[in-house]
Amino acid sequence: MDLSGEQFDVIVVGAGIMGSCTAYQLAKRGQKVLLLEQFDFLHHRGSSHGESRTIRSTYTDDYYCAMALESARLWEEAESEIGYKVYFKAPHFDLGPSNSQSLRALIASCGKRSVGCRVLDPREVEEEFAGRFKLPEDWIGVCTELGGVIKPTKAVAMFQALAIQNGAVLRDRTEVKGIVKDNEKGGIRVLIGDGGGGEEIWGEKCVVTAGAWTEKLVKIVSGIELPIQPVETTVCYWRVKEGHEGKLAIGGDFPTFASYSQPYIYGTPSLEFPGLIKVAVHGGFPCDPDRRKWGPGKAVEELKGWIAATFGGAVETEGGPVAKQSCMYSMTPDEDYVIDFLGGEFGEDVVVGGGFSGHGFKMGPVVGKILAELAVHGEVKGVVEEGILGYFRIHRFVENPLGNSKEYSGE
């Protein structure tokens, strides 16, 4: 499809979960939208593929609680439009030392955002989950209702299909080489292809949602060096011992979970691979997204010990995980998102969404709505409360290279 000479209201660069949600929201608003992807659609080279992602409303920073609640509503709204499910509900369970600042901040955030939570001691946890979780004596557990598993590849495909249904144009295997200001007619021109044989596509606005490639593209376009570090991470699946499979599967009362200890460990009920449960470490190794090592990831010895102690022998650890999948995070120093106008010569014509720091997928629908509002109206009304976007400004790294100050570490 030759796009030379075509003109669009908004061009979205990057067709992972954020770009696909943005294209869908823009098309719903009657915008003429072009969604570009440098690789094949639904590829496995970025951050939006795989078998499962967690959704939860528990965060140490309360502004994410508000975003997660709205995003959960938008997930269900999109499912109702497409006619199939990508979001499978479950309770959520956070656990950690009773003196953990992060866990205490999480509990406070729940109170501030009216997220119902129950704080349990180890005996109460064992009763709550019929012995499926065992906590040290000096730990506590926090139970909340909003949890669950999202099927990521299926979810990205859903939003791309909805974007097409609403009139968006999608094109993959199209690498963006640059974005330049059109000083004659206004708007921007997106440069694709190589050298003199490339194309230029005009758009009134542009949204950059390039995942782990955001830092590279923004630097080429504007010279701004965003402190977004791609990190290669590994997801691990462990075999549930015979007789325990149903007890740790989704569809009952077994939760998604997160452990606020060192390291931070998270996981989901058995769903995508029958008889296997996902338990992994949040984190990984810095990488160049174009020169990944596709390595083994973090050492699993810490995971083995945590699994053996926490699940009371219901999960097999001898021999390590039986399956692994590689993925990437795009980390900022403060682990807060980047959602802002690029500024400079582009003013409000280019919007950037990136740096989702390993906790962004669940937020795709609400982030897509925010980015669409910024592109179309230059402001956001009625999506999130006023002030939340202040945490995601690009300029915060000029004021402090570490970004927003944090009293505690953790998700």
XYZ file of C-alpha atoms in Angstrom:
411
model
C 0.000 0.000 0.000
C 1.618 3.230 -1.163
C 0.976 6.002 1.359
C 2.829 8.736 -0.532
C 0.635 11.800 -0.752
C -1.765 10.469 1.896
C -2.656 12.827 4.727
C -3.804 11.842 8.194
C -5.137 13.565 11.261
C -2.840 11.523 13.504
C 0.024 9.139 12.765
C 0.818 6.660 15.556
C 4.345 5.204 15.570
C 4.570 1.778 17.210
C 1.814 -0.853 17.249
C 2.278 -2.535 20.602
C -0.425 -2.295 23.234
C -0.061 1.481 23.739
C -0.043 2.376 20.047
C -2.884 -0.006 19.225
C -5.036 1.366 22.059
C -4.243 4.917 20.941
C -5.152 4.202 17.309
C -8.443 2.658 18.442
C -9.313 5.647 20.634
C -8.431 8.120 17.889
C -10.447 6.255 15.256
C -13.445 6.158 17.619
C -13.244 9.953 17.732
C -13.569 10.157 13.961
C -9.905 10.886 13.324
C -8.201 9.664 10.162
C -5.483 7.515 11.751
C -2.404 5.706 10.487
C -0.766 3.114 12.791
C 2.807 2.179 11.822
C 4.854 -0.811 13.050
C 8.504 -1.403 12.175
C 8.242 -5.214 12.461
C 5.389 -7.618 11.733
C 2.192 -6.973 13.653
C 2.061 -9.065 16.852
C 5.821 -9.687 16.761
C 7.763 -11.044 19.752
C 10.641 -8.556 19.757
C 9.199 -5.933 22.108
C 7.025 -5.719 25.216
C 3.482 -6.512 24.049
C 3.621 -10.217 23.223
C 3.349 -13.429 25.192
C 0.754 -15.345 27.109
C -0.197 -13.321 30.180
C 0.012 -10.007 32.002
C -1.284 -9.148 35.456
C -3.913 -6.526 36.151
C -4.185 -5.099 39.678
C -5.197 -1.882 41.387
C -2.632 -2.027 44.211
C 0.253 0.423 43.917
C 2.535 2.307 46.271
C 1.750 5.484 44.295
C -1.978 6.150 44.489
C -2.224 7.819 41.060
C -1.658 4.422 39.460
C -4.563 2.988 41.505
C -6.892 5.493 39.863
C -5.543 4.694 36.405
C -5.847 0.923 36.941
C -9.481 1.202 38.022
C -10.361 3.175 34.889
C -8.318 0.833 32.717
C -10.161 -2.228 34.045
C -13.435 -0.602 33.004
C -12.052 0.138 29.543
C -10.807 -3.443 29.095
C -14.345 -4.690 29.605
C -15.750 -1.996 27.323
C -13.440 -3.093 24.484
C -14.333 -6.759 25.071
C -18.015 -5.899 24.723
C -17.303 -4.193 21.390
C -15.238 -7.035 19.920
C -17.294 -9.916 21.300
C -14.598 -12.042 22.983
C -12.523 -12.033 26.174
C -8.908 -11.081 26.745
C -9.238 -10.231 30.469
C -9.790 -13.119 32.882
C -10.664 -11.971 36.364
C -9.136 -13.205 39.613
C -8.547 -11.783 43.087
C -5.181 -10.170 43.792
C -2.837 -10.851 46.715
C 0.150 -8.787 47.837
C 2.514 -10.091 50.501
C 5.657 -9.000 52.260
C 7.322 -8.139 55.570
C 4.988 -6.325 57.965
C 7.505 -3.466 58.231
C 7.838 -3.022 54.452
C 7.464 0.663 53.599
C 6.292 -0.244 50.103
C 3.578 -2.574 51.356
C 2.410 -0.036 53.927
C 2.307 2.656 51.222
C 0.258 0.274 49.062
C -2.274 -0.186 51.873
C -2.474 3.593 52.319
C -3.033 4.046 48.573
C -5.922 1.577 48.714
C -7.493 3.657 51.460
C -6.984 6.914 49.605
C -8.536 5.526 46.386
C -11.350 3.599 48.113
C -9.943 0.262 46.963
C -11.268 -2.306 49.410
C -8.473 -4.368 50.940
C -8.104 -6.830 53.786
C -4.837 -7.070 55.711
C -4.190 -10.594 56.995
C -1.602 -12.118 59.305
C 0.099 -15.425 58.334
C -2.506 -17.577 60.102
C -5.354 -15.712 58.415
C -3.599 -16.025 55.024
C -3.345 -19.787 55.439
C -7.056 -19.950 56.247
C -8.000 -17.579 53.401
C -6.243 -19.667 50.764
C -6.680 -23.105 52.358
C -2.950 -23.522 52.879
C -1.940 -22.581 49.331
C 0.085 -19.585 50.586
C 2.410 -19.819 53.569
C 3.957 -16.633 54.980
C 6.785 -16.099 57.476
C 5.631 -15.037 60.931
C 6.727 -11.427 60.414
C 4.901 -11.033 57.062
C 1.406 -9.853 56.168
C -0.886 -10.334 53.191
C -3.176 -7.840 51.453
C -6.248 -9.134 49.598
C -8.038 -7.051 46.971
C -10.784 -7.898 44.490
C -9.402 -6.369 41.301
C -6.888 -8.753 39.823
C -6.638 -11.064 36.882
C -4.800 -12.089 33.766
C -4.759 -10.371 30.378
C -3.808 -12.295 27.233
C -1.376 -9.798 25.658
C -1.002 -10.888 22.034
C -4.741 -11.471 21.776
C -5.361 -8.080 23.420
C -3.145 -6.196 20.955
C -4.902 -7.956 18.083
C -8.260 -6.951 19.596
C -7.406 -3.255 19.686
C -5.974 -3.370 16.166
C -9.171 -5.005 14.922
C -11.274 -2.378 16.700
C -9.113 0.377 15.203
C -9.699 -1.046 11.710
C -13.433 -1.351 12.370
C -13.458 2.348 13.206
C -11.606 3.294 10.024
C -7.923 3.319 10.985
C -5.218 2.388 8.462
C -2.593 -0.082 9.704
C 0.774 -0.775 8.110
C 3.540 -3.033 9.438
C 7.140 -3.696 8.362
C 7.516 0.072 8.082
C 10.377 1.644 10.006
C 10.106 5.333 10.852
C 13.393 7.096 10.105
C 12.399 10.545 11.308
C 9.674 13.041 12.116
C 10.038 16.610 10.918
C 8.024 19.771 11.334
C 6.212 20.921 8.201
C 6.903 24.626 8.263
C 4.854 25.356 5.143
C 1.451 23.847 5.891
C 1.849 23.017 9.568
C 1.671 19.589 11.118
C 4.430 17.032 10.731
C 5.915 14.720 8.123
C 6.868 11.172 9.070
C 9.803 9.771 7.103
C 9.780 6.053 6.343
C 12.065 3.863 4.253
C 15.699 4.450 3.325
C 17.419 7.373 1.648
C 15.926 8.971 -1.411
C 13.645 5.992 -1.997
C 11.705 6.575 1.192
C 8.257 8.023 1.659
C 6.988 11.051 3.523
C 3.562 10.915 5.099
C 1.865 14.053 6.359
C -0.031 14.192 9.584
C -1.544 16.979 11.612
C -0.328 15.254 14.793
C 1.917 12.332 15.698
C 1.963 9.999 18.713
C 5.168 8.071 19.467
C 4.590 4.761 21.266
C 7.724 2.931 20.178
C 8.337 0.924 23.348
C 11.988 0.041 23.876
C 12.863 2.076 20.744
C 11.326 5.292 22.107
C 14.607 6.686 23.437
C 16.354 6.142 20.095
C 13.588 7.654 17.980
C 13.052 10.686 20.208
C 16.787 11.426 20.161
C 16.873 11.250 16.332
C 13.800 13.460 16.024
C 14.506 16.115 18.645
C 17.935 15.581 20.162
C 16.283 15.039 23.540
C 17.812 12.150 25.467
C 15.052 10.525 27.467
C 16.395 8.354 30.301
C 14.494 5.268 29.143
C 16.622 2.141 29.468
C 15.492 -1.036 27.688
C 15.845 -4.070 29.947
C 15.650 -7.703 28.878
C 13.626 -9.777 31.313
C 12.643 -13.427 31.466
C 9.277 -14.894 32.443
C 9.406 -18.344 34.067
C 6.790 -21.100 34.180
C 6.922 -23.814 36.842
C 5.190 -27.177 36.959
C 2.394 -27.588 39.488
C 2.637 -30.956 41.224
C 0.053 -33.587 40.419
C -3.118 -33.190 42.439
C -2.656 -29.430 42.914
C -3.327 -28.221 39.365
C -6.901 -27.079 39.926
C -6.068 -25.390 43.207
C -3.615 -22.997 41.516
C -5.652 -22.397 38.348
C -7.632 -19.347 37.329
C -11.403 -19.489 37.573
C -11.544 -20.235 41.285
C -10.234 -18.146 44.150
C -6.495 -18.421 43.445
C -5.103 -14.904 42.904
C -2.575 -13.034 40.892
C 0.150 -12.137 43.380
C 3.150 -9.934 44.130
C 5.784 -10.283 46.854
C 7.251 -7.040 48.225
C 10.582 -8.471 49.277
C 14.003 -8.683 47.683
C 13.744 -9.472 44.882
C 10.249 -8.328 43.907
C 8.462 -11.479 42.714
C 5.139 -11.692 40.897
C 2.983 -14.324 39.288
C -0.336 -15.439 37.860
C -2.626 -18.458 38.282
C -2.313 -21.343 35.865
C -4.088 -20.374 32.627
C -2.111 -20.284 29.406
C -0.214 -23.557 29.933
C -2.256 -26.194 31.813
C -0.396 -27.446 34.838
C 2.131 -24.589 34.810
C 2.150 -21.462 36.966
C 3.981 -18.240 36.111
C 6.351 -16.976 38.822
C 9.051 -14.473 37.852
C 11.344 -11.737 39.129
C 10.586 -8.130 38.226
C 13.772 -6.904 36.609
C 16.467 -7.925 34.168
C 19.554 -6.739 32.353
C 20.045 -3.500 30.362
C 20.085 -4.120 26.628
C 20.076 -2.540 23.197
C 16.722 -3.533 21.659
C 18.429 -3.992 18.285
C 21.235 -6.185 19.701
C 19.609 -8.340 22.334
C 21.468 -11.312 23.772
C 18.254 -13.318 24.284
C 19.946 -14.620 27.397
C 18.714 -16.810 30.251
C 17.643 -13.883 32.428
C 17.956 -13.548 36.181
C 19.272 -16.459 38.235
C 16.445 -18.679 39.378
C 17.885 -19.847 42.696
C 16.104 -17.091 44.643
C 12.877 -17.977 42.867
C 13.257 -21.646 43.761
C 13.569 -20.855 47.459
C 10.634 -18.433 47.430
C 8.367 -20.878 45.573
C 9.237 -23.778 47.865
C 8.574 -21.713 51.000
C 5.444 -19.911 49.759
C 3.471 -22.668 48.029
C 4.124 -25.392 50.582
C 5.513 -27.922 48.123
C 2.662 -27.659 45.595
C 5.016 -26.411 42.833
C 7.977 -28.367 41.498
C 11.283 -26.471 41.722
C 13.845 -29.193 41.138
C 15.370 -28.664 37.731
C 14.124 -25.074 37.551
C 11.371 -23.620 35.365
C 10.047 -25.830 32.583
C 9.436 -22.927 30.172
C 10.796 -19.401 29.722
C 9.845 -16.422 27.603
C 11.916 -13.321 26.923
C 10.470 -9.818 26.984
C 11.615 -6.208 27.394
C 10.877 -3.445 29.864
C 11.478 0.244 29.143
C 12.695 1.571 32.474
C 12.792 5.180 33.676
C 14.897 6.073 36.742
C 11.787 6.604 38.895
C 9.757 3.836 37.173
C 7.070 6.404 36.329
C 5.720 6.703 32.794
C 6.544 9.342 30.181
C 3.321 10.829 28.775
C 3.866 14.332 27.430
C 4.172 16.623 24.440
C 7.622 16.475 22.858
C 7.754 20.273 22.840
C 10.521 22.322 21.229
C 9.855 23.061 17.571
C 7.088 20.457 17.589
C 5.113 22.096 20.375
C 1.997 19.978 20.911
C 2.134 18.333 17.471
C 4.062 15.285 18.754
C 2.982 13.333 21.843
C 5.235 10.729 23.482
C 4.086 7.704 25.477
C 6.880 5.499 26.812
C 8.964 4.363 29.754
C 6.253 2.101 31.132
C 8.830 0.365 33.305
C 7.427 -3.151 33.394
C 4.017 -2.184 34.779
C 2.282 -0.632 31.804
C 0.416 -3.326 29.872
C -2.622 -3.351 32.163
C -2.854 0.415 31.647
C -2.963 0.223 27.847
C -6.628 1.230 27.458
C -6.411 4.255 29.757
C -3.020 5.360 28.381
C -4.381 5.067 24.839
C -7.317 7.257 25.798
C -5.007 9.838 27.408
C -2.687 9.950 24.383
C -5.640 10.314 22.023
C -7.043 13.197 24.064
C -3.671 14.951 24.105
C -3.280 14.550 20.337
C -6.789 15.735 19.477
C -7.529 18.325 22.159
C -4.152 19.199 23.658
C -5.471 18.334 27.105
C -7.138 15.512 28.988
C -10.556 15.876 30.561
C -12.620 13.216 32.256
C -10.124 10.352 31.827
C -7.927 10.830 34.883
C -8.069 13.509 37.522
C -6.217 16.749 37.056
C -2.647 16.582 38.288
C -1.882 12.929 37.564
C -0.181 13.695 34.245
C 2.216 15.980 36.114
C 4.051 12.878 37.315
C 4.739 11.844 33.717
C 6.278 15.067 32.334
C 9.479 14.869 30.298
C 10.812 17.982 32.024
C 11.001 16.214 35.394
C 14.319 14.719 34.299
C 15.693 18.208 33.686
C 14.706 19.205 37.210
C 16.108 15.961 38.652
C 17.925 13.293 36.591
C 16.311 10.655 38.800
C 12.849 11.979 38.083
C 10.146 12.011 40.736
C 11.404 11.607 44.286
C 10.359 8.347 45.957
C 10.244 7.592 49.661
C 10.324 3.861 49.008
C 11.135 1.446 46.213
C 8.788 -1.085 44.708
C 5.885 -1.240 42.285
